[in-house]
Short mmCIF file of C-alpha atoms in Angstrom, two decimals:
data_model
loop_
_atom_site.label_atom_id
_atom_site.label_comp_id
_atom_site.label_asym_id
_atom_site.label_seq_id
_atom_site.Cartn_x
_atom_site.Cartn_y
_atom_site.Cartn_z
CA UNK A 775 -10.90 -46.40 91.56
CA UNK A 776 -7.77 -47.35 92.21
CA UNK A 777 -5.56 -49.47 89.53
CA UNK A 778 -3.57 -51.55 92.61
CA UNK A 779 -6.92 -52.67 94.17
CA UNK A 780 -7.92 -54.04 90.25
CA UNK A 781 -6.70 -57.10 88.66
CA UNK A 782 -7.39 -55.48 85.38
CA UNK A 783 -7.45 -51.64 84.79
CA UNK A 784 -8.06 -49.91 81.65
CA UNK A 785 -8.04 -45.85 81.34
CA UNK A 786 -8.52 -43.53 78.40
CA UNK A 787 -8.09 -46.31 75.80
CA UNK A 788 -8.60 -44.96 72.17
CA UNK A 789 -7.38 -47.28 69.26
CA UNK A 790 -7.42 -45.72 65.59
CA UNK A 791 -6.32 -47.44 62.22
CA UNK A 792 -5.74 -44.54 60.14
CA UNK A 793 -8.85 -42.40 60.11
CA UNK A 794 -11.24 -45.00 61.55
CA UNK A 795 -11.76 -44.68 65.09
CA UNK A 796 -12.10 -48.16 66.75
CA UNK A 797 -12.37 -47.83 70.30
CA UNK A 798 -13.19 -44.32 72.49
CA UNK A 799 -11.80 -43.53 75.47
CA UNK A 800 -12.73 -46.48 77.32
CA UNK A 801 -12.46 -46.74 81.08
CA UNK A 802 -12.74 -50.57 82.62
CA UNK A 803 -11.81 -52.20 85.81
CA UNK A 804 -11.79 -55.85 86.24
CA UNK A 805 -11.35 -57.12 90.00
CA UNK A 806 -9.64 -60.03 90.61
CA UNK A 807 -11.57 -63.27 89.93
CA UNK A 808 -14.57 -61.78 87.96
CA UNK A 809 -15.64 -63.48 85.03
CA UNK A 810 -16.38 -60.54 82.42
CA UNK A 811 -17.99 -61.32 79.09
CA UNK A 812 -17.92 -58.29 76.30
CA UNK A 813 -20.61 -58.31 74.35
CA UNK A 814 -21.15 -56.49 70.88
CA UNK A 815 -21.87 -56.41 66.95
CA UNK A 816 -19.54 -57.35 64.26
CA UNK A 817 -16.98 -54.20 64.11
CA UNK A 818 -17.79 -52.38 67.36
CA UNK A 819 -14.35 -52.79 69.00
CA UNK A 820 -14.23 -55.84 71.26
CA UNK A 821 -11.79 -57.59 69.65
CA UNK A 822 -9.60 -54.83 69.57
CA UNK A 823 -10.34 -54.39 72.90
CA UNK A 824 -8.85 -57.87 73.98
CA UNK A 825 -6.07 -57.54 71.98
CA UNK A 826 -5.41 -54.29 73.78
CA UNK A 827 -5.49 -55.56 76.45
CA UNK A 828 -3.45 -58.46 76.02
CA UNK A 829 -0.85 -56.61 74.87
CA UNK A 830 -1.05 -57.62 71.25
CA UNK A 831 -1.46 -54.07 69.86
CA UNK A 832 -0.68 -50.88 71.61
CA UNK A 833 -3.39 -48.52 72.27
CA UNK A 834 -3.03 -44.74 70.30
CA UNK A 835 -3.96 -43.35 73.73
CA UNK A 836 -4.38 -44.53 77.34
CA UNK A 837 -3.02 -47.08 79.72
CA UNK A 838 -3.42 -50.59 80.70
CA UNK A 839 -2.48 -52.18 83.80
CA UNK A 840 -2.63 -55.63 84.72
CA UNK A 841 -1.78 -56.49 88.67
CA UNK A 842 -0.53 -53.09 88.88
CA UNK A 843 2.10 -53.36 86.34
CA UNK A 844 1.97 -51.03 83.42
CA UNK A 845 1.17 -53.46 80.27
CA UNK A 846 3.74 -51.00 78.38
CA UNK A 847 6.47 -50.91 80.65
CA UNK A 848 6.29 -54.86 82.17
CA UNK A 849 5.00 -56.11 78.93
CA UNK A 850 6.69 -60.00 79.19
CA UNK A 851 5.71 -59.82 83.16
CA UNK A 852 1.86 -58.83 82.09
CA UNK A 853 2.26 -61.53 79.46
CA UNK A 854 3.58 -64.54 81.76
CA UNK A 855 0.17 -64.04 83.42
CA UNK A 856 -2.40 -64.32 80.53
CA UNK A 857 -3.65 -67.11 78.37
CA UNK A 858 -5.56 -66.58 75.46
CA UNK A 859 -8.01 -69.02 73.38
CA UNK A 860 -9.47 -67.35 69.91
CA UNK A 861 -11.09 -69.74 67.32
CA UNK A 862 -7.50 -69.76 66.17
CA UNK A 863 -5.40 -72.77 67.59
CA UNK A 864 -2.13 -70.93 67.70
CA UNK A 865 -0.43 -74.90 66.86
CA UNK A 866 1.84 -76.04 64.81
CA UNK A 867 0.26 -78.96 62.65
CA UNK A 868 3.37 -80.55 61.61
CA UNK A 869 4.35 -81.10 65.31
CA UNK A 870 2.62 -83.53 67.69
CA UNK A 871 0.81 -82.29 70.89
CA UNK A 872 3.23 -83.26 72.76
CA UNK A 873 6.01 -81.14 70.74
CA UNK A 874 3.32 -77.95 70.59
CA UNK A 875 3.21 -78.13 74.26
CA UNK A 876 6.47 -78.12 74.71
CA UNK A 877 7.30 -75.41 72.57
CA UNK A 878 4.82 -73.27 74.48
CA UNK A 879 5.80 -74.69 77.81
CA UNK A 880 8.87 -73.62 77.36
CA UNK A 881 8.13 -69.96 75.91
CA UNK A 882 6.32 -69.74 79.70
CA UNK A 883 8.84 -71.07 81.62
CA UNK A 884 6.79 -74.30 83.09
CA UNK A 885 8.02 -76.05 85.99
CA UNK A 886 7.71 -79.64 85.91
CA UNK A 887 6.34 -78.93 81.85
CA UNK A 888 6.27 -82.93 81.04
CA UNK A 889 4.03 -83.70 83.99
CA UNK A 890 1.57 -81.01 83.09
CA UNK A 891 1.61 -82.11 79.53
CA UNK A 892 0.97 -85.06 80.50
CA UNK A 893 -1.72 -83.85 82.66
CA UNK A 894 -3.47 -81.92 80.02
CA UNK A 895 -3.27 -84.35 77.27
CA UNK A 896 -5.70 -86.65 80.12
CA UNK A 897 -7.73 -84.78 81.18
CA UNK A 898 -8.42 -83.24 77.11
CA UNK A 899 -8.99 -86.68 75.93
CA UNK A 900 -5.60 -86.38 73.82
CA UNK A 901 -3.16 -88.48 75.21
CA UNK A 902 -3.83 -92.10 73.34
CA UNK A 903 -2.93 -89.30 70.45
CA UNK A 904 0.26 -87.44 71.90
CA UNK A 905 2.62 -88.51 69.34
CA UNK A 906 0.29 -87.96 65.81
CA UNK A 907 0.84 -84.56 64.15
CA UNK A 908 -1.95 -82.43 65.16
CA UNK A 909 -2.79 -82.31 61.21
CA UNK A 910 -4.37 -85.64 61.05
CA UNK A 911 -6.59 -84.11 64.06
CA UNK A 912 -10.43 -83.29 63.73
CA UNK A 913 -11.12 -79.34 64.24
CA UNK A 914 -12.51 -80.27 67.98
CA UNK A 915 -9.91 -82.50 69.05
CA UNK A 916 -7.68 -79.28 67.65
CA UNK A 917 -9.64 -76.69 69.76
CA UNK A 918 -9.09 -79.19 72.50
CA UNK A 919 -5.68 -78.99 72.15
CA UNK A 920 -5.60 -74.79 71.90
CA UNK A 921 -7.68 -74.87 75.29
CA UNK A 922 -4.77 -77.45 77.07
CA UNK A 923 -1.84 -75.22 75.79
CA UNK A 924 -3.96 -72.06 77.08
CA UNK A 925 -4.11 -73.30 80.17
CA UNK A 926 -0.30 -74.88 80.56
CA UNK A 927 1.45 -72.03 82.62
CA UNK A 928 -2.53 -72.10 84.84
CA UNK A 929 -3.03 -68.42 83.71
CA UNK A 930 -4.23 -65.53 86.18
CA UNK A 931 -6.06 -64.12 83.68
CA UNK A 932 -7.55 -66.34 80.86
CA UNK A 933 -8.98 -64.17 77.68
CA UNK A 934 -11.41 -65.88 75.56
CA UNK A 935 -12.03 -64.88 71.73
CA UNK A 936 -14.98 -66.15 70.15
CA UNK A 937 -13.88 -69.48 71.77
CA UNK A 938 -16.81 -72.05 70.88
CA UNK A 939 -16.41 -70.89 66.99
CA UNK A 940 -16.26 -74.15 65.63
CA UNK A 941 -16.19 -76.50 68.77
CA UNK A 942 -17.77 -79.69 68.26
CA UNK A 943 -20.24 -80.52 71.36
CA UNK A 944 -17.68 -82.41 73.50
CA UNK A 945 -15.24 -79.55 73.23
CA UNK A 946 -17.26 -76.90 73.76
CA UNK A 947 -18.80 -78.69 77.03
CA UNK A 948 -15.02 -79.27 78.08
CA UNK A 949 -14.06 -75.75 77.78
CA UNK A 950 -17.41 -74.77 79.59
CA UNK A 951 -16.33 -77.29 82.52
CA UNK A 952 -12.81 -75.89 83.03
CA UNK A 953 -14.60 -72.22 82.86
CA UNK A 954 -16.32 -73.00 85.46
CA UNK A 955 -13.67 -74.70 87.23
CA UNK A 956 -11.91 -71.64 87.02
CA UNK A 957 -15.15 -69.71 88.58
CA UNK A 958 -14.56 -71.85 91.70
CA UNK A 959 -10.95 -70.55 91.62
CA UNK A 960 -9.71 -67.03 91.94
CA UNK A 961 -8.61 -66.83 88.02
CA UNK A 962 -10.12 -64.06 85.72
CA UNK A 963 -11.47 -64.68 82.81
CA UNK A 964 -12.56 -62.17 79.70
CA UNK A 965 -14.77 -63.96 77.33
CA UNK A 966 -15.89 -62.14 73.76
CA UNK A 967 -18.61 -63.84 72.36
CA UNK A 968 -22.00 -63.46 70.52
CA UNK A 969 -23.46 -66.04 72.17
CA UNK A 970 -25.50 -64.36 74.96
CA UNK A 971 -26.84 -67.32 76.33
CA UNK A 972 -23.21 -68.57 76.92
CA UNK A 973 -22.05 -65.19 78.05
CA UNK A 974 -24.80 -65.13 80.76
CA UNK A 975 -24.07 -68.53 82.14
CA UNK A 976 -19.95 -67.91 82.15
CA UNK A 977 -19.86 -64.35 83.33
CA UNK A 978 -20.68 -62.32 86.70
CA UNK A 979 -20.74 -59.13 84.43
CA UNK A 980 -21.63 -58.52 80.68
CA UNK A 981 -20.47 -55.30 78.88
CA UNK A 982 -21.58 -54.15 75.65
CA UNK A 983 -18.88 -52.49 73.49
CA UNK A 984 -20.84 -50.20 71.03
CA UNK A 985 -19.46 -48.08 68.14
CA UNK A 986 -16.43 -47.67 70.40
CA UNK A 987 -17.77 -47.36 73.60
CA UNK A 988 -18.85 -48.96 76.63
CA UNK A 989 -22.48 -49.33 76.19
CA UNK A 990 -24.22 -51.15 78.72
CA UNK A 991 -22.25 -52.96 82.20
CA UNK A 992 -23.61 -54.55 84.59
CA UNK A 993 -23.56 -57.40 87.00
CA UNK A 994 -25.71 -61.01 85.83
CA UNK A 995 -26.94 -60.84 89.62
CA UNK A 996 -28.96 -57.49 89.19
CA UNK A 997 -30.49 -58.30 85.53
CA UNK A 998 -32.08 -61.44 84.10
CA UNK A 999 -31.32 -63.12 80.95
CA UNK A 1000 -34.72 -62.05 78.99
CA UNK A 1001 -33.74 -58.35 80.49
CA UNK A 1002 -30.53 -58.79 79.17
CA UNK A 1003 -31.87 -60.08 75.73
CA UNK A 1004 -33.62 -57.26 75.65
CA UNK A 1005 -31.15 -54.89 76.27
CA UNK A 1006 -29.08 -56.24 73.89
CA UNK A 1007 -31.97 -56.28 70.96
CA UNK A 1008 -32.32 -52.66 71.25
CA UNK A 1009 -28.22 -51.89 70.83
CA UNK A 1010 -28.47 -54.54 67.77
CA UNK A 1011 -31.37 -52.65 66.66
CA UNK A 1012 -29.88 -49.85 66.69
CA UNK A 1013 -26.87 -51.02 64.73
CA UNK A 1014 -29.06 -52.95 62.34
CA UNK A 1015 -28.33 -56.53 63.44
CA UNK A 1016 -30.89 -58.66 64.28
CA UNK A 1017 -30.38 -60.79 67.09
CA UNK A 1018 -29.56 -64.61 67.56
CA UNK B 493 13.39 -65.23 80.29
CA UNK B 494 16.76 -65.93 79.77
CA UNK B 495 17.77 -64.22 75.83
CA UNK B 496 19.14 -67.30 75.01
CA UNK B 497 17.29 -69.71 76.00
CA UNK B 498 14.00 -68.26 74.31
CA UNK B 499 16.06 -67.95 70.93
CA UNK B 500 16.44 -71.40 71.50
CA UNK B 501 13.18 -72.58 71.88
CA UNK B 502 12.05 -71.14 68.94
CA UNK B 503 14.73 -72.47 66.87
CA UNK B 504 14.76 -75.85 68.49
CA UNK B 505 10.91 -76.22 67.26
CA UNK B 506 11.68 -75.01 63.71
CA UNK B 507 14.25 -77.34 63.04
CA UNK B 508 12.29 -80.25 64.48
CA UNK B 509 9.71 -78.77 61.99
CA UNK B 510 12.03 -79.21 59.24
CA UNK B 511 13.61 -82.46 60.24
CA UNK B 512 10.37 -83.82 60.25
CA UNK B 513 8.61 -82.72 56.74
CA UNK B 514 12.00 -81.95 54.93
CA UNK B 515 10.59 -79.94 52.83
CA UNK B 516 12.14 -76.81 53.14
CA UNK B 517 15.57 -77.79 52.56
CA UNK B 518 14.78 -80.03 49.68
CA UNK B 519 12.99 -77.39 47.70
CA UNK B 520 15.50 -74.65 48.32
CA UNK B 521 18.45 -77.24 46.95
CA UNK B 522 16.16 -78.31 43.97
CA UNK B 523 15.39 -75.00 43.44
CA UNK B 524 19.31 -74.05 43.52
CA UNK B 525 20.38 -76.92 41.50
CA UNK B 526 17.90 -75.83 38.66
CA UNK B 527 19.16 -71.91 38.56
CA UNK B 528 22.94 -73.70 38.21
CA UNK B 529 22.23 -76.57 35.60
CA UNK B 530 20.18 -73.80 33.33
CA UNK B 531 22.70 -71.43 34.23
CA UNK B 532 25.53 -73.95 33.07
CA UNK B 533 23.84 -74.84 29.50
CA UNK B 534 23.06 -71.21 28.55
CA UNK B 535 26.62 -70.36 28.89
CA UNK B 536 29.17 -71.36 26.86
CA UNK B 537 31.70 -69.46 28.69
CA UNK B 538 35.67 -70.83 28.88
CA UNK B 539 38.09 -70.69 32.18
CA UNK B 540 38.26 -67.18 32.46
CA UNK B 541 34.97 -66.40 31.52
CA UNK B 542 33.35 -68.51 33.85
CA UNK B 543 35.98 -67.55 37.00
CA UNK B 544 34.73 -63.74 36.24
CA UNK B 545 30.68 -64.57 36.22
CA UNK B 546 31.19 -67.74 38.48
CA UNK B 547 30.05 -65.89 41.79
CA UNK B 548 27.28 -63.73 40.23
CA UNK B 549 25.51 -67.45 39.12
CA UNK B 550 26.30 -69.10 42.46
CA UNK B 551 24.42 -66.36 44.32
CA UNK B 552 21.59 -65.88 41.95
CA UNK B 553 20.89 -69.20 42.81
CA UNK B 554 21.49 -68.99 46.39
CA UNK B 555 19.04 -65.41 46.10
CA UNK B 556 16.40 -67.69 44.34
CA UNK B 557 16.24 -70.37 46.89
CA UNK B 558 16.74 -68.15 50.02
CA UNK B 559 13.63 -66.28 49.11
CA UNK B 560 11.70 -69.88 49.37
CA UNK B 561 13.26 -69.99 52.69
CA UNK B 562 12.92 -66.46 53.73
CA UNK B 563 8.63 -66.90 52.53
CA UNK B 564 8.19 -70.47 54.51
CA UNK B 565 9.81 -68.40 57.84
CA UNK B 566 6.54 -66.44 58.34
CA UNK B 567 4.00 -68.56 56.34
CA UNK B 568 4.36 -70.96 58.65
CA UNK B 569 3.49 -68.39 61.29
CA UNK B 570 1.41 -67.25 60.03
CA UNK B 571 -0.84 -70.79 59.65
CA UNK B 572 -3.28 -71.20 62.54
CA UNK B 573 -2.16 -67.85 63.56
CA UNK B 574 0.90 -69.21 65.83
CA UNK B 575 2.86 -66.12 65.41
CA UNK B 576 0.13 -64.27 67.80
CA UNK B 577 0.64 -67.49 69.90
CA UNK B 578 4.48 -66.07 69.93
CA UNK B 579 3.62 -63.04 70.75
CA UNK B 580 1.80 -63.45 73.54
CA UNK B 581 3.94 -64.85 75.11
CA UNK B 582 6.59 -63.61 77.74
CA UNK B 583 9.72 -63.00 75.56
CA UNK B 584 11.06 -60.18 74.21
CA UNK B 585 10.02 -60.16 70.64
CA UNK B 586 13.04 -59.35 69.19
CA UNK B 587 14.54 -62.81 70.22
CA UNK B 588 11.73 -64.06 68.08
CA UNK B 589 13.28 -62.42 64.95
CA UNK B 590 16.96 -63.37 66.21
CA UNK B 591 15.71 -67.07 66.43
CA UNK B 592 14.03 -66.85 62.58
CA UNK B 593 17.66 -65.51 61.42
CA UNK B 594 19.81 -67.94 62.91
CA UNK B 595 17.04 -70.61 61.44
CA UNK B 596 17.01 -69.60 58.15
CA UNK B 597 20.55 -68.84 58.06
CA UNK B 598 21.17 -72.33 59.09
CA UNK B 599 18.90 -74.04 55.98
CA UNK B 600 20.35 -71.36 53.59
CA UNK B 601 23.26 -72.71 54.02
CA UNK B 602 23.65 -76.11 54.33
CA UNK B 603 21.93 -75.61 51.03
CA UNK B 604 25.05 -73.45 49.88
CA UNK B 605 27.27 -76.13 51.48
CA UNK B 606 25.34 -78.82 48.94
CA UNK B 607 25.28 -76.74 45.80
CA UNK B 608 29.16 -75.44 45.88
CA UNK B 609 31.03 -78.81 45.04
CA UNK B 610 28.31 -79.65 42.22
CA UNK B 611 28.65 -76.07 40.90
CA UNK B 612 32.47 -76.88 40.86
CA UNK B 613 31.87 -79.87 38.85
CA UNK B 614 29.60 -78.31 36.48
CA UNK B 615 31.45 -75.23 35.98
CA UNK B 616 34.96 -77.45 36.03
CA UNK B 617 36.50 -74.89 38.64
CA UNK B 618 38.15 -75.73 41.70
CA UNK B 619 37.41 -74.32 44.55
CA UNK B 620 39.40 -76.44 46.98
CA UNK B 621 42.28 -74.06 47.39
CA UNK B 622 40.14 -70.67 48.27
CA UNK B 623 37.25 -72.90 50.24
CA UNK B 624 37.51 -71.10 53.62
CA UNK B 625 37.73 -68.16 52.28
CA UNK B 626 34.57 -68.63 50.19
CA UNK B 627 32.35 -70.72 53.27
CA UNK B 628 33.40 -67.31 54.69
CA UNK B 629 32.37 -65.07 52.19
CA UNK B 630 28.89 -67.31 52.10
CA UNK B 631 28.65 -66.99 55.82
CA UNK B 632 28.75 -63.54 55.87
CA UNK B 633 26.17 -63.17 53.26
CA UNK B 634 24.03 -65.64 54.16
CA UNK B 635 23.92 -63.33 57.56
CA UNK B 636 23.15 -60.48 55.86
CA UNK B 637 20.92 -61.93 53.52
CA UNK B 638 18.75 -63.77 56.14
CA UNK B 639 18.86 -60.49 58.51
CA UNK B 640 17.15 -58.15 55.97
CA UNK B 641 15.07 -61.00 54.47
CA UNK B 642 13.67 -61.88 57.53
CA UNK B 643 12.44 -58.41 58.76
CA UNK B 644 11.02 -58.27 55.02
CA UNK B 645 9.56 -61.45 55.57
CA UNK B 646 7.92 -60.26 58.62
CA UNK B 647 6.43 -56.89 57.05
CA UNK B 648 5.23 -58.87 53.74
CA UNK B 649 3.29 -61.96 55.62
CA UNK B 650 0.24 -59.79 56.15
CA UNK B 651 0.37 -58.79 52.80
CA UNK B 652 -1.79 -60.68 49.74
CA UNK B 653 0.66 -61.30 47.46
CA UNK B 654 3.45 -62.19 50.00
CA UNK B 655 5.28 -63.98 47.94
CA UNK B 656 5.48 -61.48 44.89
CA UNK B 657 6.02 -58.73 47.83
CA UNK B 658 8.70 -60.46 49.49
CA UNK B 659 11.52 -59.97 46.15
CA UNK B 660 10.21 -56.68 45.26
CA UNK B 661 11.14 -55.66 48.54
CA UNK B 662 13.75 -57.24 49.23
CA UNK B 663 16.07 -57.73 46.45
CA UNK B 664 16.97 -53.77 46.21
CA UNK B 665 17.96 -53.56 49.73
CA UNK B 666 20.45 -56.29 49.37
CA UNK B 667 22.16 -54.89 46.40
CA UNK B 668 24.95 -53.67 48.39
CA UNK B 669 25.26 -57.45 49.94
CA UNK B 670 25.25 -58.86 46.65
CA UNK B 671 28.01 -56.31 44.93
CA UNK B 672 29.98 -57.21 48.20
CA UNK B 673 30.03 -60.87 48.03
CA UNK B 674 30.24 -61.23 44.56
CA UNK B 675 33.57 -59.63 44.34
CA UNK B 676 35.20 -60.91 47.11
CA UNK B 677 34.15 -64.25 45.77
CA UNK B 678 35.48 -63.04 42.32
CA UNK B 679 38.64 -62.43 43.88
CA UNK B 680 38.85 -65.03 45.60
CA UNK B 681 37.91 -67.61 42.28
CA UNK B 682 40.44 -65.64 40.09
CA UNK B 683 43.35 -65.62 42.10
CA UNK B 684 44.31 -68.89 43.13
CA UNK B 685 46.63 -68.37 46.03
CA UNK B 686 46.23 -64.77 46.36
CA UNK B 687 48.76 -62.39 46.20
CA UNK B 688 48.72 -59.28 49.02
CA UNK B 689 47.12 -56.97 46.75
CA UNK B 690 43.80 -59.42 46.28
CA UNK B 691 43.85 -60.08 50.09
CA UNK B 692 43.52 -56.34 50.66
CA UNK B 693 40.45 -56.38 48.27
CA UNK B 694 39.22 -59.59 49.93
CA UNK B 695 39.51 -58.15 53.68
CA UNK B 696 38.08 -55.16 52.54
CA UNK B 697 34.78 -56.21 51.29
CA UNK B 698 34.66 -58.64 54.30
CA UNK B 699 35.12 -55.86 56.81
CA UNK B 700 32.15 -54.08 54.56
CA UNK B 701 30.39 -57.37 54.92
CA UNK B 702 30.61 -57.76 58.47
CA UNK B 703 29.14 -53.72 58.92
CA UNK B 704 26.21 -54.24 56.91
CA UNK B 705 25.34 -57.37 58.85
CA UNK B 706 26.19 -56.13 62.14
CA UNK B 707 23.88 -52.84 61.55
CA UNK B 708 20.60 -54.44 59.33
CA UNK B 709 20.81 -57.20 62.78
CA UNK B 710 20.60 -54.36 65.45
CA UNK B 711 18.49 -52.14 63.86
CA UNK B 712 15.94 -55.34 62.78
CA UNK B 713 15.91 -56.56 66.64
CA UNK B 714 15.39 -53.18 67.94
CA UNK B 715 12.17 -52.52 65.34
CA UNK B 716 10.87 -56.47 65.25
CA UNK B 717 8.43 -55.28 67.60
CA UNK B 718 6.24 -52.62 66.21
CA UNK B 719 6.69 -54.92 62.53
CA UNK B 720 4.95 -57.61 64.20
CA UNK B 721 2.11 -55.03 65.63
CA UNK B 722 1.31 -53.77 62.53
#
């Protein structure tokens, strides 16, 4: 396939840490607006995958492009494109939201950064608390936060990592809602998650990572969710996890 | 992005940090003030005495209290993970290290700054005639100190014992830093308006000085990068 027509294209990518082999000469495409979930058991390389992807660690072998630019040569242009949300908040807690955001508005170069601060802080439910240091916050009103500076520079490509770890209801139905706002838009989203239920709902396409390779990839519109369940208790089966 | 301006940013939001908990800098100067005052009543050194080992106390104190500064660069980093928050985004990440120097270098020494005239007092040496000759000598190895210490910083914050780690590491690499500033400060202390013989000495180990800072600073912004990968 070719790598211009893909928003996201992967080829040949093997990671090792010494003598452990993490990831396999994996091959992906991701076309431009498809919501993607990866899908696997503790260990099997998904993780690594997204941080691979992201830039964050270099493959040992292969290539990554992202809008046609070569992560490794363009690595800041790649980078001014993604956001990222883990069940890490990435924030400083000695600094208000309002400082956090700036800090990271600035790092991406935000037009007009105290409008969409402002912005963000409303429409997250944080703005009555701009100017408190984000360590008197509650671990939801903190995720809440991580999902407003993720989406500050409106991201191309938004990579989710475990995201709902530790969300408290109204935060994990807020993320959920700007997912799916996103679904209306042309953005891109990679979501890692165990949460198949979640993974169905959010993604066009589910791919199972499996001792290092892609497993299983297809499109929500040609399987079911009980197929899917299904498919996925026989790969945790096989790896000797038992299913949620 | 503009190099500057990203340097900038970073450093902008860690001296907010700082000017907003203080903690940093008040630790680092207790910390500093304790190595001196222990330093002053275990030696019962006269004029001479104290002009010779004068320079080796001030900067095991400054040593001491850097490496506080040097840990708190990364730990706080390293907290909620904002350091991959850093590095995702699009800067080079060698400005990131650049930014941490200039920071640290910064607290170090207005800590330095605080601790010289009560070290004067305590010590009974004046240090009025030779001061810009000695902020300079500080300078300079504040620089150097901060350069190595933060790339060791950097490499020991994924490590368990980080803070163990970090003086292990570090203080053998800076023992040419420390022989250099030491006795230009020595010369400096013993020679009261110096004579063209001690400035030869002096320009010397500032010229010395100004290499190793120069190099450990080029070759720490050109590796930052595959530090913070691994």
């Amino acid at each position: 396939m070719n790598s211009l027509l893909q928003a996201i294209q992967a080829e040949n990518i093997s990671k090792s840490f010494g003598r452990l082999v993490v990831l396999r000469r994996i091959n992906l495409s991701i076309a431009p607006g498809e919501h993607v979930a990866l899908l696997g058991r503790n260990g099997a390389g998904k993780t690594t995958l997204l941080r691979i992807l992201t830039g964050l660690i270099h493959p040992t072998t292969g290539t990554v492009w992202i809008d046609a630019m070569e992560l490794q040569k363009e690595p800041e242009k790649c980078r001014s494109r993604i956001g990222f949300i883990s069940h890490q908040t990435f924030l400083y807690d000695d600094l208000t939201p309002i400082q956090n955001l700036k800090f990271y508005a600035g790092l991406y170069q935000v037009d007009d950064a105290e409008e969409r601060i402002t912005e963000l802080l409303k429409i997250f439910g944080l703005f009555h608390r701009q100017s408190v240091p984000v360590r008197t916050f509650s671990r939801g009103m903190k995720q809440r936060l991580t999902i407003a500076r993720a989406f500050l520079h409106n991201p191309a490509y938004l990579f989710l990592d475990e995201p709902f770890t530790g969300l408290d209801f109204g935060a994990a139905n807020l993320l959920i809602d700007q997912l799916n706002r996103l679904g209306d838009s042309r953005h891109t989203t990679i979501l890692v998650t165990h949460d198949l239920e979640k993974a169905y709902r959010l993604s066009e396409r589910i791919i199972v990572i499996e001792k290092g390779k892609k497993a299983f990839d297809e499109s929500t519109k040609n399987i079911s969710f009980s197929e899917l369940k299904s498919h996925y208790r026989k790969y945790s089966e096989i790896s000797g996890n038992t299913l949620n | 992005m503009d190099f500057f301006r990203s340097i900038w940013i970073i450093l902008e939001k860690d001296l907010t940090t700082e000017l907003r908990t203080k903690e940093l800098i008040g630790s680092m100067f207790i910390f500093a003030l304790l190595v001196i005052v222990i330093f002053n009543f275990a030696f019962e050194a006269g004029r001479d005495e104290i002009l010779l080992i004068g320079p080796g106390i001030l900067w095991v104190a400054f040593t001491f209290s850097g490496s506080l500064g040097l840990n708190h660069a990364f730990a706080v980093e390293k907290e909620n993970n904002c350091l991959q928050g850093m590095m995702l985004a699009p800067i080079d990440r060698g400005n990131i290290y650049l930014a941490k120097v200039i920071g640290t270098t910064i607290f170090m020494y207005i800590v330095e700054l605080m601790m010289l005239p009560i070290f004067s007092i305590l010590f009974n040496i004046s240090i009025i005639e030779n001061l810009p000759g000695l902020l300079l000598m500080n300078g300079l190895g504040t620089i150097g100190f901060c350069a190595v210490g933060t790339t060791v910083s950097a490499v020991t914050a994924n490590t368990k014992m980080r803070e163990m780690m970090l003086p292990i590491i570090l203080f053998p690499l800076l023992i040419p830093l420390f022989i250099g500033v030491v006795e230009a400060s020595s010369a400096l202390m013993q020679g009261g308006v110096m004579q063209s013989e001690e400035i030869g000495v002096f320009r010397n180990w500032v010229k010395i000085l100004i290499g190793f800072d120069t190099l450990f600073i080029i070759v720490s912004y050109w590796i930052f990068n595959y530090i913070l990968e691994e």
